[in-house]
Short mmCIF file of C-alpha atoms in Angstrom, two decimals:
data_model
loop_
_atom_site.label_atom_id
_atom_site.label_comp_id
_atom_site.label_asym_id
_atom_site.label_seq_id
_atom_site.Cartn_x
_atom_site.Cartn_y
_atom_site.Cartn_z
CA MET A 1 -9.98 -13.67 1.22
CA ALA A 2 -9.56 -9.72 1.37
CA LYS A 3 -12.73 -7.93 -0.33
CA ARG A 4 -10.55 -7.06 -3.15
CA SER A 5 -11.51 -2.29 -3.99
CA LEU A 6 -13.07 -0.94 -7.23
CA MET A 7 -16.57 -1.77 -6.26
CA LYS A 8 -18.32 1.26 -5.49
CA ARG A 9 -22.02 0.99 -4.48
CA LYS A 10 -24.66 3.48 -3.00
CA ASP A 11 -26.20 2.26 -0.37
CA THR A 12 -23.83 2.39 2.34
CA MET A 13 -24.66 3.04 5.91
CA SER A 14 -21.21 4.35 8.02
CA LEU A 15 -21.35 3.34 11.72
CA ASP A 16 -18.46 4.92 12.30
CA GLY A 17 -18.78 7.83 15.31
CA LEU A 18 -19.78 6.89 19.03
CA TRP A 19 -19.00 3.35 20.30
CA GLN A 20 -18.32 2.20 23.49
CA LEU A 21 -14.87 0.09 24.82
CA ASP A 22 -14.56 -1.84 27.93
CA GLY A 23 -17.89 0.38 28.56
CA GLN A 24 -16.78 3.75 27.62
CA ASP A 25 -17.13 6.06 25.14
CA ILE A 26 -14.46 5.64 22.23
CA ILE A 27 -14.67 8.02 18.82
CA VAL A 28 -14.50 4.81 15.83
CA PRO A 29 -12.05 4.19 13.70
CA TYR A 30 -9.30 5.69 16.14
CA PRO A 31 -7.59 3.55 17.52
CA PRO A 32 -7.75 4.21 21.86
CA GLN A 33 -3.61 5.33 21.32
CA ALA A 34 -4.83 8.04 19.36
CA LYS A 35 -6.00 11.12 20.80
CA LYS A 36 -9.19 11.98 19.09
CA SER A 37 -10.37 8.43 20.07
CA LEU A 38 -10.82 10.10 23.19
CA PHE A 39 -10.90 6.93 24.53
CA LYS A 40 -10.44 7.76 28.36
CA GLY A 41 -9.43 4.03 30.02
CA ASN A 42 -6.64 1.77 30.53
CA ILE A 43 -5.86 -0.65 26.56
CA GLN A 44 -5.50 -3.97 27.48
CA GLU A 45 -4.83 -6.98 25.70
CA GLU A 46 -8.19 -8.37 25.03
CA MET A 47 -11.46 -5.91 25.15
CA THR A 48 -15.22 -4.95 23.68
CA TYR A 49 -16.23 -3.28 21.76
CA THR A 50 -20.81 -2.48 20.61
CA LYS A 51 -22.17 -0.34 18.99
CA ASP A 52 -26.44 0.15 18.94
CA PHE A 53 -27.34 1.34 15.41
CA LYS A 54 -30.85 1.20 13.56
CA ARG A 55 -31.71 -1.52 10.58
CA PRO A 56 -31.42 1.00 7.20
CA ASP A 57 -34.44 1.45 4.68
CA TRP A 58 -33.43 -1.30 2.69
CA SER A 59 -36.53 -3.37 1.64
CA GLU A 60 -34.58 -5.96 -0.41
CA GLY A 61 -31.18 -7.66 -1.81
CA ARG A 62 -28.36 -9.05 0.85
CA ILE A 63 -26.59 -6.44 3.68
CA PHE A 64 -22.79 -6.55 4.20
CA LEU A 65 -21.45 -5.16 7.59
CA CYS A 66 -17.86 -3.83 6.94
CA PHE A 67 -14.82 -3.06 8.79
CA GLY A 68 -11.68 -2.14 6.83
CA ALA A 69 -9.28 -2.94 9.44
CA VAL A 70 -8.50 -4.19 13.02
CA ASP A 71 -5.85 -5.07 14.79
CA GLN A 72 -4.76 -7.92 15.49
CA ILE A 73 -7.60 -10.87 16.43
CA ALA A 74 -11.36 -9.81 16.24
CA ASP A 75 -14.38 -11.99 17.05
CA VAL A 76 -17.53 -10.27 15.69
CA TYR A 77 -21.00 -10.56 17.03
CA LEU A 78 -24.70 -9.23 15.47
CA ASN A 79 -26.90 -9.05 18.21
CA ASP A 80 -25.81 -11.63 20.10
CA VAL A 81 -24.67 -13.01 17.42
CA PHE A 82 -21.88 -15.02 16.05
CA LEU A 83 -20.96 -13.33 12.84
CA ILE A 84 -16.90 -13.95 12.15
CA HIS A 85 -13.54 -14.66 13.49
CA HIS A 86 -10.56 -12.83 12.18
CA GLU A 87 -7.33 -12.46 12.50
CA ASP A 88 -5.32 -9.91 10.70
CA ARG A 89 -3.64 -5.95 11.52
CA TYR A 90 -3.85 -4.67 8.53
CA LEU A 91 -7.03 -6.14 5.83
CA PRO A 92 -10.92 -5.75 5.53
CA PHE A 93 -13.47 -8.22 6.11
CA GLU A 94 -16.73 -8.65 5.57
CA ALA A 95 -20.10 -10.76 6.98
CA GLU A 96 -23.45 -10.56 5.52
CA VAL A 97 -26.24 -9.66 8.39
CA THR A 98 -28.87 -9.90 5.88
CA ASP A 99 -31.31 -12.04 7.87
CA LEU A 100 -29.95 -11.09 11.75
CA LEU A 101 -31.14 -7.65 11.82
CA LYS A 102 -33.90 -6.02 13.34
CA GLU A 103 -35.20 -2.69 13.95
CA ASP A 104 -33.04 -2.38 16.70
CA ASN A 105 -29.42 -3.93 16.51
CA VAL A 106 -26.11 -3.80 18.52
CA VAL A 107 -22.96 -5.03 17.30
CA LYS A 108 -20.38 -6.74 19.53
CA ALA A 109 -16.54 -7.27 19.32
CA ILE A 110 -14.39 -8.89 20.68
CA ARG A 111 -11.09 -7.20 20.13
CA LYS A 112 -7.59 -8.74 21.65
CA ASP A 113 -4.37 -6.98 20.80
CA ALA A 114 -0.31 -8.66 22.63
CA LEU A 115 1.01 -6.89 19.44
CA ASP A 116 1.93 -10.68 18.63
CA LYS A 117 4.43 -10.42 15.38
CA THR A 118 2.73 -14.33 14.66
CA TYR A 119 0.57 -11.77 12.47
CA PRO A 120 2.11 -8.68 10.30
CA TYR A 121 3.05 -5.95 12.53
CA GLY A 122 5.72 -3.53 10.59
CA LYS A 123 7.12 -0.49 12.66
CA GLN A 124 4.61 -1.03 15.84
CA THR A 125 6.13 -1.22 18.81
CA LYS A 126 4.77 -1.33 22.50
CA GLU A 127 8.39 1.21 23.34
CA PRO A 128 8.35 3.48 20.35
CA LYS A 129 12.18 5.03 19.61
CA GLY A 130 13.87 5.59 16.73
CA MET A 131 12.77 3.70 13.91
CA TRP A 132 9.70 2.04 15.30
CA TYR A 133 6.51 3.40 16.41
CA THR A 134 4.11 4.08 18.71
CA PRO A 135 1.47 0.44 18.34
CA VAL A 136 -2.42 1.16 17.13
CA SER A 137 -4.75 -1.59 18.41
CA PHE A 138 -8.23 -2.82 17.89
CA ILE A 139 -10.41 -1.07 15.38
CA TRP A 140 -8.21 1.61 12.95
CA GLN A 141 -10.13 2.31 9.84
CA SER A 142 -14.02 2.53 8.98
CA VAL A 143 -16.76 0.52 10.08
CA TYR A 144 -20.19 0.74 7.73
CA LEU A 145 -22.88 -1.51 6.06
CA GLU A 146 -23.48 -1.87 2.55
CA HIS A 147 -26.13 -2.57 0.76
CA ARG A 148 -26.88 -5.54 -2.33
CA GLY A 149 -29.18 -6.75 -4.65
CA GLU A 150 -29.93 -10.77 -4.50
CA HIS A 151 -27.91 -10.92 -8.09
CA TYR A 152 -24.78 -9.39 -6.20
CA ILE A 153 -21.60 -9.14 -7.71
CA GLN A 154 -19.56 -10.54 -4.96
CA ASP A 155 -15.91 -9.99 -7.21
CA LEU A 156 -14.37 -7.45 -9.89
CA LYS A 157 -10.43 -8.18 -11.17
CA ILE A 158 -9.28 -6.10 -13.72
CA SER A 159 -6.34 -6.13 -16.22
CA THR A 160 -5.31 -3.98 -19.23
CA ASP A 161 -1.95 -3.10 -21.15
CA MET A 162 -2.42 -0.64 -23.79
CA GLN A 163 -5.08 -1.52 -25.62
CA LYS A 164 -7.26 -3.17 -23.90
CA VAL A 165 -9.54 -4.52 -20.81
CA THR A 166 -10.15 -7.93 -19.58
CA LEU A 167 -12.74 -8.34 -16.45
CA GLU A 168 -12.61 -10.71 -14.69
CA VAL A 169 -16.07 -10.77 -11.93
CA LYS A 170 -17.64 -13.55 -9.63
CA GLY A 171 -21.33 -13.14 -8.95
CA ASN A 172 -24.64 -15.69 -8.68
CA PHE A 173 -25.88 -13.20 -11.76
CA ASP A 174 -27.41 -14.08 -15.23
CA GLU A 175 -26.38 -10.67 -16.84
CA LEU A 176 -24.30 -8.48 -16.91
CA THR A 177 -24.65 -4.50 -18.52
CA LEU A 178 -21.12 -2.02 -19.20
CA VAL A 179 -21.30 1.39 -20.07
CA ILE A 180 -18.97 3.74 -20.59
CA ASP A 181 -19.66 7.43 -20.48
CA GLN A 182 -17.68 10.05 -20.16
CA ASP A 183 -15.50 12.35 -22.70
CA ASP A 184 -15.24 11.30 -26.04
CA VAL A 185 -15.70 7.13 -24.69
CA HIS A 186 -18.65 6.26 -24.90
CA PHE A 187 -20.37 1.99 -25.16
CA LYS A 188 -22.63 0.04 -23.51
CA ARG A 189 -23.07 -4.00 -24.08
CA SER A 190 -24.39 -6.56 -22.04
CA TYR A 191 -22.96 -10.06 -21.78
CA THR A 192 -24.10 -13.65 -20.21
CA THR A 193 -20.64 -14.26 -19.63
CA LYS A 194 -18.17 -13.53 -16.06
CA THR A 195 -15.04 -12.98 -17.78
CA MET A 196 -15.29 -9.26 -20.78
CA THR A 197 -12.56 -8.77 -22.78
CA LEU A 198 -12.84 -4.59 -24.34
CA ASP A 199 -10.08 -4.23 -26.92
CA LEU A 200 -10.22 -0.66 -27.41
CA LYS A 201 -8.43 -0.06 -29.84
CA ALA A 202 -10.19 -2.74 -32.58
CA LEU A 203 -13.57 -1.49 -31.42
CA GLY A 204 -12.41 2.56 -32.18
CA LEU A 205 -12.62 4.08 -29.88
CA PRO A 206 -9.48 6.46 -27.76
CA ARG A 207 -7.02 5.35 -25.71
CA HIS A 208 -6.03 6.86 -23.15
CA LEU A 209 -3.04 5.81 -21.76
CA TRP A 210 -1.97 6.62 -17.72
CA SER A 211 1.16 7.86 -16.42
CA PRO A 212 1.60 9.97 -13.37
CA GLU A 213 2.09 13.38 -15.61
CA SER A 214 -1.57 12.31 -17.71
CA PRO A 215 -3.38 9.66 -14.67
CA TYR A 216 -6.45 9.28 -17.07
CA LEU A 217 -8.68 6.54 -16.10
CA TYR A 218 -11.74 4.55 -17.52
CA HIS A 219 -14.64 5.21 -15.84
CA PHE A 220 -17.65 2.33 -15.41
CA SER A 221 -20.90 0.81 -14.19
CA LEU A 222 -21.79 -2.65 -14.64
CA THR A 223 -25.63 -3.85 -13.40
CA SER A 224 -26.47 -7.08 -12.76
CA GLU A 225 -30.26 -8.24 -12.60
CA ASP A 226 -30.63 -5.66 -9.19
CA ASP A 227 -27.17 -5.03 -8.53
CA GLU A 228 -24.76 -1.82 -9.82
CA LEU A 229 -21.51 -1.08 -8.22
CA GLU A 230 -19.25 1.69 -9.90
CA SER A 231 -15.62 1.07 -10.75
CA TYR A 232 -12.15 2.39 -13.38
CA PHE A 233 -9.36 0.57 -15.22
CA ALA A 234 -6.53 2.44 -16.95
CA LEU A 235 -4.54 1.46 -19.96
CA ARG A 236 -1.06 1.22 -19.28
CA GLU A 237 1.90 -1.12 -19.18
CA PHE A 238 4.99 -1.30 -16.65
CA LYS A 239 7.88 -3.66 -17.44
CA ILE A 240 11.31 -4.49 -17.06
CA LYS A 241 13.24 -4.20 -20.69
CA LYS A 242 16.68 -4.35 -21.80
CA VAL A 243 19.01 -1.77 -22.89
CA ASN A 244 22.44 -1.49 -23.88
CA GLY A 245 23.57 -4.08 -21.56
CA TYR A 246 21.04 -3.35 -18.79
CA GLU A 247 17.68 -4.05 -17.03
CA ARG A 248 15.85 -1.03 -17.39
CA PHE A 249 11.37 0.19 -16.60
CA PHE A 250 9.37 0.79 -18.84
CA LEU A 251 5.92 2.78 -18.63
CA ASN A 252 4.06 2.69 -22.08
CA ASP A 253 6.89 1.57 -24.25
CA GLU A 254 8.54 4.61 -22.59
CA ALA A 255 12.26 4.69 -20.38
CA ILE A 256 11.01 6.29 -16.98
CA PHE A 257 13.31 6.52 -13.62
CA LEU A 258 11.75 6.26 -10.24
CA CYS A 259 11.86 8.73 -8.22
CA GLY A 260 10.44 7.61 -4.70
CA LEU A 261 10.12 8.32 -1.26
CA LEU A 262 9.92 6.02 1.91
CA ASP A 263 6.06 6.44 2.86
CA GLN A 264 5.56 5.20 6.35
CA GLY A 265 1.76 5.64 6.60
CA TYR A 266 1.56 7.20 10.08
CA PHE A 267 -0.29 10.79 10.81
CA GLY A 268 1.11 11.88 13.41
CA GLU A 269 -1.46 11.97 16.81
CA ASP A 270 -3.65 10.06 14.18
CA ILE A 271 -1.54 7.24 14.28
CA TYR A 272 -2.25 5.07 11.00
CA THR A 273 -5.98 6.33 10.86
CA VAL A 274 -7.60 8.95 8.50
CA THR A 275 -10.56 10.00 7.78
CA ASP A 276 -10.13 12.93 5.83
CA HIS A 277 -8.79 11.43 2.58
CA LYS A 278 -8.06 15.18 1.21
CA VAL A 279 -4.82 13.61 3.58
CA TYR A 280 -3.42 11.08 1.20
CA GLU A 281 -4.46 13.92 -1.54
CA ARG A 282 -1.49 16.59 -0.04
CA ASP A 283 0.72 14.06 0.42
CA ILE A 284 0.43 13.09 -3.37
CA LEU A 285 0.71 16.46 -4.45
CA LYS A 286 3.36 17.05 -1.61
CA ALA A 287 5.33 14.64 -3.80
CA LYS A 288 4.91 15.42 -6.52
CA ALA A 289 5.08 19.29 -6.06
CA LEU A 290 9.07 18.52 -5.50
CA GLY A 291 9.57 15.93 -8.62
CA TYR A 292 8.43 12.34 -7.06
CA ASN A 293 6.73 10.26 -8.74
CA LEU A 294 6.57 6.81 -7.10
CA LEU A 295 6.06 6.34 -2.87
CA ARG A 296 7.53 3.36 -1.20
CA LYS A 297 4.18 2.67 1.22
CA HIS A 298 6.66 0.57 3.58
CA VAL A 299 5.43 -1.90 6.00
CA LYS A 300 1.77 -0.87 5.76
CA ILE A 301 -1.47 -1.90 3.70
CA GLU A 302 -2.74 1.68 3.76
CA ALA A 303 -6.96 2.58 3.27
CA LEU A 304 -7.85 2.47 -0.30
CA ALA A 305 -8.31 5.54 -0.96
CA PHE A 306 -4.92 5.69 -0.16
CA TYR A 307 -4.17 3.81 -3.47
CA GLU A 308 -7.54 5.17 -5.37
CA ALA A 309 -6.25 8.77 -4.81
CA CYS A 310 -2.41 7.38 -6.37
CA ASP A 311 -3.98 6.34 -9.70
CA ARG A 312 -6.50 9.33 -9.92
CA LEU A 313 -3.25 11.89 -9.31
CA GLY A 314 -1.04 10.06 -11.04
CA MET A 315 1.92 8.49 -8.71
CA LEU A 316 2.91 5.15 -8.67
CA VAL A 317 3.43 2.61 -5.54
CA MET A 318 5.24 0.49 -4.10
CA GLN A 319 3.36 -1.66 -1.43
CA ASP A 320 5.24 -3.73 0.67
CA PHE A 321 4.49 -6.56 2.58
CA VAL A 322 3.54 -6.46 5.49
CA ASN A 323 6.39 -8.45 8.15
CA ASN A 324 5.75 -10.47 10.71
CA GLY A 325 8.58 -12.89 12.98
CA PRO A 326 11.15 -11.86 15.44
CA TYR A 327 13.61 -8.52 14.92
CA ASP A 328 16.96 -8.88 16.08
CA TRP A 329 19.01 -5.07 15.42
CA LEU A 330 22.62 -7.02 15.15
CA LYS A 331 22.13 -9.30 12.68
CA ASP A 332 19.42 -7.26 10.53
CA THR A 333 19.92 -4.03 11.14
CA ALA A 334 24.36 -3.01 11.92
CA LEU A 335 26.38 -6.64 11.56
CA PRO A 336 24.04 -5.60 7.24
CA THR A 337 25.23 -2.23 7.61
CA LEU A 338 28.85 -3.18 8.22
CA GLY A 339 28.57 -5.24 5.07
CA PHE A 340 27.64 -8.75 6.75
CA LYS A 341 24.85 -9.40 3.49
CA HIS A 342 24.54 -12.98 3.45
CA ARG A 343 23.11 -15.52 5.12
CA ASN A 344 21.01 -18.98 4.62
CA ASP A 345 16.79 -17.94 4.94
CA HIS A 346 15.28 -21.46 4.52
CA VAL A 347 12.71 -22.72 6.33
CA ASP A 348 12.17 -27.22 6.21
CA LYS A 349 8.70 -26.29 8.56
CA LEU A 350 6.89 -23.41 8.13
CA THR A 351 5.38 -22.84 11.40
CA LYS A 352 2.44 -20.72 11.67
CA ARG A 353 3.61 -17.56 11.53
CA HIS A 354 5.08 -17.79 8.26
CA GLU A 355 1.74 -19.66 6.55
CA VAL A 356 0.77 -16.16 7.95
CA PHE A 357 3.01 -14.49 6.25
CA LEU A 358 1.99 -16.54 2.82
CA LYS A 359 -1.76 -15.60 3.11
CA HIS A 360 -1.09 -11.96 4.49
CA ALA A 361 0.98 -11.78 1.01
CA GLU A 362 -1.46 -13.22 -1.02
CA SER A 363 -4.51 -11.39 0.06
CA VAL A 364 -2.56 -7.77 -0.68
CA GLN A 365 -2.24 -9.14 -4.56
CA ASP A 366 -5.91 -9.68 -4.04
CA LEU A 367 -6.58 -6.37 -2.64
CA LEU A 368 -5.35 -4.74 -4.86
CA TYR A 369 -4.03 -5.72 -8.02
CA SER A 370 -6.23 -3.40 -10.07
CA HIS A 371 -5.12 -0.30 -8.92
CA PRO A 372 -3.05 0.73 -12.29
CA SER A 373 -0.60 3.08 -9.60
CA VAL A 374 0.69 -0.23 -8.12
CA ILE A 375 3.54 -2.06 -9.62
CA ALA A 376 6.11 -3.16 -7.63
CA TYR A 377 5.29 -5.34 -4.13
CA THR A 378 8.27 -5.33 -1.90
CA ILE A 379 8.30 -9.39 0.02
CA PHE A 380 11.33 -8.84 2.48
CA ASN A 381 12.12 -5.88 4.02
CA GLU A 382 15.82 -6.16 5.54
CA GLY A 383 15.74 -9.77 6.27
CA TRP A 384 12.54 -9.03 8.53
CA GLY A 385 10.61 -12.19 8.95
CA GLN A 386 12.44 -13.54 5.79
CA PHE A 387 12.95 -17.05 4.86
CA ASN A 388 12.62 -19.12 2.29
CA ALA A 389 13.01 -15.76 0.01
CA ASP A 390 13.63 -18.10 -3.57
CA GLU A 391 10.26 -20.07 -2.80
CA ILE A 392 7.59 -17.39 -1.84
CA TYR A 393 9.25 -15.12 -5.11
CA GLU A 394 8.33 -17.84 -6.95
CA HIS A 395 4.94 -18.18 -5.43
CA LEU A 396 4.44 -15.12 -5.53
CA LYS A 397 4.87 -14.18 -9.12
CA ASN A 398 3.45 -16.97 -10.70
CA ARG A 399 0.10 -16.31 -8.55
CA ASP A 400 0.47 -12.37 -10.56
CA PRO A 401 3.14 -11.75 -13.17
CA ASN A 402 1.87 -8.65 -13.90
CA HIS A 403 3.37 -6.78 -11.09
CA ILE A 404 7.88 -6.27 -10.36
CA TYR A 405 8.52 -8.43 -6.81
CA ASP A 406 11.76 -7.03 -5.02
CA ALA A 407 11.92 -10.04 -2.97
CA THR A 408 15.00 -9.19 -0.39
CA SER A 409 14.80 -5.32 -0.28
CA GLY A 410 18.05 -4.11 1.42
CA TRP A 411 21.04 -7.33 1.65
CA PHE A 412 20.30 -10.90 2.64
CA ASN A 413 19.96 -11.58 -1.35
CA MET A 414 18.43 -14.83 -2.43
CA THR A 415 18.66 -15.69 -6.58
CA LYS A 416 15.59 -14.73 -7.26
CA SER A 417 13.89 -11.84 -7.74
CA ASP A 418 12.81 -9.20 -10.40
CA LEU A 419 15.38 -6.56 -9.02
CA GLU A 420 18.75 -6.18 -7.29
CA SER A 421 17.71 -4.10 -4.24
CA GLU A 422 20.25 -2.20 -2.17
CA HIS A 423 19.74 -0.01 0.79
CA VAL A 424 22.76 3.16 1.32
CA TYR A 425 22.92 5.34 4.14
CA PHE A 426 25.64 6.90 5.58
CA ARG A 427 27.72 7.06 2.58
CA ASN A 428 27.55 7.40 -0.68
CA LYS A 429 29.01 5.28 -3.30
CA VAL A 430 28.85 4.45 -7.74
CA LEU A 431 26.30 1.41 -7.91
CA HIS A 432 26.85 -0.77 -10.98
CA ALA A 433 23.92 -2.98 -11.44
CA LYS A 434 24.44 -6.43 -12.81
CA ASP A 435 21.67 -9.16 -14.51
CA LYS A 436 19.22 -7.35 -12.89
CA ALA A 437 16.59 -4.41 -12.70
CA LEU A 438 19.07 -1.78 -10.21
CA LEU A 439 16.96 -0.05 -7.01
CA LEU A 440 17.98 1.77 -4.50
CA SER A 441 15.05 1.40 -2.34
CA GLU A 442 16.48 3.49 0.68
CA CYS A 443 18.75 6.01 1.07
CA GLY A 444 19.44 9.59 2.36
CA GLY A 445 17.54 9.90 5.55
CA TYR A 446 19.26 13.12 6.63
CA VAL A 447 17.82 14.46 10.21
CA TYR A 448 16.77 18.34 9.51
CA SER A 449 16.30 19.81 12.89
CA PRO A 450 17.12 22.93 14.12
CA ASP A 451 16.51 22.46 17.68
CA MET A 452 17.32 18.62 19.04
CA LYS A 453 18.81 16.00 17.92
CA ARG A 454 16.90 12.94 16.32
CA TYR A 455 16.53 9.15 14.86
CA GLY A 456 18.09 9.76 11.64
CA TYR A 457 21.70 9.41 8.90
CA GLY A 458 23.06 11.90 9.59
CA ALA A 459 22.26 15.16 11.13
CA SER A 460 22.39 18.50 10.23
CA LYS A 461 21.61 21.91 11.72
CA ASP A 462 20.32 24.42 9.35
CA LYS A 463 19.65 24.77 5.38
CA THR A 464 22.88 24.66 3.87
CA GLY A 465 23.92 21.81 5.20
CA PHE A 466 20.85 20.58 4.91
CA MET A 467 20.61 20.63 0.79
CA GLN A 468 24.41 20.19 0.29
CA ARG A 469 23.37 16.28 1.81
CA LEU A 470 21.12 16.55 -0.83
CA ALA A 471 23.27 17.60 -3.52
CA ASP A 472 26.34 15.05 -2.32
CA LEU A 473 24.06 12.14 -2.96
CA TYR A 474 22.29 12.73 -6.33
CA GLN A 475 26.11 13.58 -7.28
CA LYS A 476 27.65 11.35 -5.65
CA MET A 477 25.62 8.85 -6.49
CA ILE A 478 22.29 8.60 -7.77
CA TYR A 479 23.98 10.17 -10.93
CA PRO A 480 27.20 8.63 -11.98
CA SER A 481 25.01 5.60 -11.16
CA ILE A 482 22.36 5.63 -13.68
CA LYS A 483 24.97 5.36 -16.93
CA ASN A 484 25.82 1.90 -14.63
CA GLY A 485 22.23 0.95 -15.15
CA LEU A 486 21.01 2.20 -11.76
CA CYS A 487 16.13 2.69 -12.47
CA GLY A 488 15.68 4.68 -9.48
CA PHE A 489 16.34 5.91 -6.23
CA ILE A 490 13.68 5.75 -2.62
CA PHE A 491 15.18 8.50 -0.76
CA THR A 492 13.30 8.47 3.13
CA GLN A 493 11.23 9.83 3.84
CA ILE A 494 8.35 12.33 2.57
CA THR A 495 7.56 13.58 5.90
CA ASP A 496 9.09 12.85 10.16
CA VAL A 497 7.24 10.33 12.22
CA GLU A 498 7.96 10.62 15.27
CA THR A 499 11.05 11.13 16.46
CA GLU A 500 12.60 9.79 13.40
CA ARG A 501 13.10 13.66 11.56
CA ASN A 502 14.69 12.71 8.29
CA GLY A 503 11.77 14.23 6.48
CA LEU A 504 11.11 16.18 4.21
CA TYR A 505 7.88 17.11 5.49
CA THR A 506 7.22 17.85 9.58
CA ALA A 507 4.88 14.67 10.66
CA ASP A 508 2.08 17.91 10.01
CA ARG A 509 2.72 17.89 6.97
CA LYS A 510 4.76 21.72 6.48
CA LEU A 511 7.88 21.68 3.96
CA LYS A 512 10.88 22.37 5.50
CA ASP A 513 13.21 25.08 4.89
CA ILE A 514 14.61 23.69 1.79
CA ASP A 515 14.74 24.92 -1.95
CA ALA A 516 11.64 22.77 -3.73
CA ASP A 517 12.51 23.60 -7.36
CA VAL A 518 16.09 22.73 -6.55
CA LEU A 519 14.92 18.91 -5.93
CA LYS A 520 12.32 19.29 -8.69
CA GLU A 521 15.51 20.15 -10.37
CA ALA A 522 17.77 17.43 -9.89
CA ASN A 523 14.88 14.43 -10.08
CA ALA A 524 14.20 15.96 -13.29
CA LYS A 525 17.89 15.50 -14.12
CA CYS A 526 17.55 11.39 -13.16
CA LEU A 527 15.46 11.28 -16.27
CA GLU A 528 17.64 13.46 -18.65
CA LEU A 529 20.36 11.02 -17.68
CA LEU A 530 18.43 8.27 -18.10
CA LYS A 531 17.11 9.27 -21.22
CA SER A 532 20.58 10.58 -22.39
CA THR A 533 22.40 7.01 -21.96
CA ILE A 534 20.10 4.73 -23.96
CA GLU A 535 18.14 7.26 -26.29
CA ASP A 536 19.79 5.63 -29.46
CA LYS A 537 19.43 2.19 -27.75
CA ILE A 538 15.53 1.84 -27.86
#
């Protein structure tokens, strides 16, 4: 299972920097395909990383070797002793190394990456073009050592509503002390149980609700006999309620309209990798500056710093589970676009790739559960790798009922989902909700590239043409659909990605020549229309 987030300790030692990859220099955590990796060799399907390092000056407790993400299969050794076998592309993993460390150490990692579609792969392809992009191989997130106490806290799960927080803690400690000491909130208590519920209203503690406009976080520390970590929680509830015959989104009992952007998580020449976490902050603030309140992280699991930045800055997140399995352009894209949106997805016997998808989805649930910004998950996108969608929805929803699930985003709908999810490109049409909350989960995608035609969904060579397309999208589809139950939309996309030039920002995060204020006002009007539609019924 992937390590949960929101568990920060003081004693860590980065192993990023110069490594050897099959005997040649490489800068970790950049993948060898990235320019900043400085790797000059040929990329093979199986290669070996090595790194020499000194033992840190931590005299007591336990030490863990931690990897942020490795693509695709890894066998890790320390001083020639096998540590761990890991299969995935996107999730963190770790191994204890306390008893194996010497004064001088060598970590060795044998990586295998054949872009095997048994495993989640997102938009990676060996032949990038259109909506399929450059792949990454091997290590693409940070590697570090972490020091923990002998009685260390192994896991932390945080559940909240608008007045209380519940902490579920795992570990081999006898007692924990919880401390909140910030602003007007001061609290300290010791617990001998591993589940702690703090009712702020009953205790008379100030309650500050989290929202995109006011993303208040309660920072706290947890201390055992010899271990300490820092974390945070937020008071908020995100629910679906029926109002005036339609399912609507509510945040903290107030109606909210989701104005979202598709976020593919590609960063120019760095591809998947972000080492300066201010990059995440800038992306979030750029989206907010245009009036958006949600990012749909599209078929990629980001570094945990992204979700922490969304928590801190007030950006809602809809997280896609990452597709594996085959893709067929005719069956999965062309025919559904023409209206052929139904097919049987039943599988009698699960293969390894089906089991890998389900395990990966469960691990993503565990990894992101406690982040207040994460409100929803996409299970299958446009049929990519889709199987037994109803059964998968039920399993994941039962496992974590506190999030919203879009079982089949775009098309190939089955019977069970929290959302009715539509992708509409190339045209505008008025949408009508049926018995579920209606989300226009992809739309727009207009190319704005004056010098050349690139991949996208309708091209504009100048500002006037591009702004008119945006105006038509809102006026002819989004606005009139709100009274019919539309709860939100997700525009494709926040930035250009390689040859796909349909971003509001360029790949290097520069705003294109558009009227930002006009777009911000258009998004604000969506909430105004929603409230005017339902305010007398709430």
